[in-house]
Amino acid sequence: MAAVHGDAHGHEHDDHHPSGIMRWITTTNHKDIGTMYLWFSFAMFLVGGTLAMGIRAELYQPGIQILEPELFNQFTTLHGLIMVFGAIMPAFVGFANWQVPMMIGAPDMAFARMNNWSFWLLPVAATLLVGSFFVPGGAAAGGWTFYPPLSTQGGLGVDLMIFSVHILGASSIMGSINIITTILNMRAPGMTMMKMPLFVWTWLITAYLLVLVMPVLAGVVTMLLTDRHFGTSFFNAAGGGDPVMFQHIFWFFGHPEVYIMILPSFGIVSEVIPTFSRKPLFGYSSMVYATASIAILSCVVWAHHMFTAGMPTVGQLFFMYATMLIAVPTGVKVFNWTATMWRGSMSFETPMLFSIGFIFLFVIGGFSGVICAIVPIDIQVQDTYYVIAHFHYVLVSGSLFALFAGAYYWIPKWTGRMYNETLGKWHFWLSMFFFNMTFFVQHFLGLAGMPRRIPDYNLQFADFNMISSLGAFGFGLTQLLFLYIMINCIRSGDKAPQKPWDGATTLEWTHLPTPAPYHSFEKPPIVK
Amino acid sequence: MSNSPADKNHVSVWQIAKAVLSAFMGIRKKSDLEHDAATLKPAHVIIGGIIGGLLFVIGVFSVVKLVIN
């Protein structure tokens, strides 16, 4: 470790870097790369969001109005893929790039050049994915889970999607290796594992999960590719293969993926809530334990996505019990956040509002998850809007709200300027209102039997769909307000003091000026 | 990070098992926790966690078998 710090210290006069576009193409600085990750993910969020607007516009009333069924299916497929792989995951990696080195007192990420490469693979993958709309036959249309036989039958768009997923996977694996190495080897003297901020802990565990499951995804899409073009029959029953095997392999990746997208949110919320409650996090060690337990459990529950695919009773019960047990460590976390706020000197700036909104709505998503885990209920609600409502409560009001909380919380440190608090609160309350308007009613639609991935529906579903679509348009427009708030903050926000949040205790607030200098912690801080 | 020779002597399989099991429960005495943090290496906990995970799977599976029968 001493060698690493010594080396970085030796470059302290090496502050001249290329300007203009070359700065961003050649940069190895964790802050530059973090910024690029965040802007990239926001751009992809807008692309995925535009697809969502298309979906909701078509579903505004029964009948086919705007999108032909084939194009509608492409929209739903690409909306899912872009939001998962292009928006949420890179956004968390962006946060890790900015925050992990500063929070553990390291000068940069361990593999700075690999860091540059793992970012620059992303625009390539995104181009393949978005470009697939314009190839003959259009984009992949078999859903974001690309189950065969639909995915073995699609056109060139499916191949582009497969290559895109390969590249995104490679980028994620490199990013994870970088994060693990940085955390394990580059902590400042005195920063023992159990003193690390919880955001760092959650990312360490997430990175291990990523290294575990991304190769599985790469494997399954490669099998799909060889089935499509090289005469294999992994998933083709006519050739002796099994399409259900795809589902098993996909969900062995897919369920830990869900936790990959939520564990770093837990980390962000666990930083924000103690700060604005002006109390240390309640039960720090149990939070670490719960995160690790969730990660382990997430690897043994995958087949709860497949109850209707056919499974022995033993399998159904095993996956049902294991899934329900995940509620225990998750409950520990919710209890700890609530106990942290209990009798704290709370204040309700925008990051805190988004964190509290996160807890409130994520619990709803968690409960509907437990409901879906019960086999007889799942068989009723499988592939209905109930499932859509469930996972949007987890991924939008879970992951996305935590990302907003983190962005508002750390933007003063990143830019040296404060965001507009009034507009931030408007952003929160409008998001809260329109999010629930969009997705709460989808529970009712699902229970009434409306299937997912259809462009047209029975008249009985008309009213709730209209409410949901109006909410979605409102939610989409509200996110443009977030863009305005951030640009306004970067260009002309008030100057931020070194520590605008008086309850903040992590190294980036206590040991670094605001804005954080281009090279920070060239000399490691001593942590007591 | 703490790898002084004196610390290494205190790690036993039982200590790892206790740390992992209490992690599954989410409850640990503070003094024990500090001792774990000072003596256990990440590899200990990761291997212990994987074994604990396997035991957990076997446990749930046994319960399922019991229910079915």
mmCIF file of C-alpha atoms in Angstrom, chain A residues 52-68 72 385 445 450 454-473:
data_model
loop_
_atom_site.group_PDB
_atom_site.id
_atom_site.type_symbol
_atom_site.label_atom_id
_atom_site.label_comp_id
_atom_site.label_asym_id
_atom_site.label_seq_id
_atom_site.Cartn_x
_atom_site.Cartn_y
_atom_site.Cartn_z
ATOM 1 C CA ALA A 52 -41.266 4.251 -21.613
ATOM 2 C CA MET A 53 -43.205 7.311 -22.759
ATOM 3 C CA GLY A 54 -43.871 5.526 -26.057
ATOM 4 C CA ILE A 55 -45.120 2.456 -24.204
ATOM 5 C CA ARG A 56 -47.387 4.480 -21.930
ATOM 6 C CA ALA A 57 -48.661 6.606 -24.841
ATOM 7 C CA GLU A 58 -49.734 3.431 -26.642
ATOM 8 C CA LEU A 59 -51.367 2.096 -23.472
ATOM 9 C CA TYR A 60 -53.161 5.380 -22.758
ATOM 10 C CA GLN A 61 -56.312 3.881 -24.224
ATOM 11 C CA PRO A 62 -57.358 0.495 -25.636
ATOM 12 C CA GLY A 63 -56.660 -0.239 -29.289
ATOM 13 C CA ILE A 64 -53.556 0.285 -31.399
ATOM 14 C CA GLN A 65 -52.914 4.021 -31.785
ATOM 15 C CA ILE A 66 -49.240 4.851 -32.054
ATOM 16 C CA LEU A 67 -47.005 1.773 -32.071
ATOM 17 C CA GLU A 68 -47.482 -1.328 -34.171
ATOM 18 C CA PHE A 72 -44.202 -1.951 -29.149
ATOM 19 C CA TYR A 385 -48.896 -5.846 -14.359
ATOM 20 C CA LEU A 445 -54.356 -3.940 -13.208
ATOM 21 C CA MET A 450 -53.849 -7.536 -17.375
ATOM 22 C CA ILE A 454 -49.155 -6.239 -24.819
ATOM 23 C CA PRO A 455 -49.947 -3.085 -26.863
ATOM 24 C CA ASP A 456 -53.731 -3.487 -26.649
ATOM 25 C CA TYR A 457 -56.007 -4.569 -23.825
ATOM 26 C CA ASN A 458 -59.546 -5.308 -22.743
ATOM 27 C CA LEU A 459 -61.846 -2.315 -22.070
ATOM 28 C CA GLN A 460 -62.096 -3.184 -18.367
ATOM 29 C CA PHE A 461 -58.486 -2.014 -17.897
ATOM 30 C CA ALA A 462 -58.994 1.377 -19.556
ATOM 31 C CA ASP A 463 -59.354 3.702 -16.554
ATOM 32 C CA PHE A 464 -56.329 2.544 -14.579
ATOM 33 C CA ASN A 465 -54.196 2.555 -17.728
ATOM 34 C CA MET A 466 -55.158 6.147 -18.430
ATOM 35 C CA ILE A 467 -54.214 7.160 -14.863
ATOM 36 C CA SER A 468 -50.938 5.236 -15.144
ATOM 37 C CA SER A 469 -50.035 6.862 -18.466
ATOM 38 C CA LEU A 470 -50.784 10.366 -17.188
ATOM 39 C CA GLY A 471 -48.596 9.643 -14.158
ATOM 40 C CA ALA A 472 -45.812 8.353 -16.415
ATOM 41 C CA PHE A 473 -45.822 11.508 -18.544
#
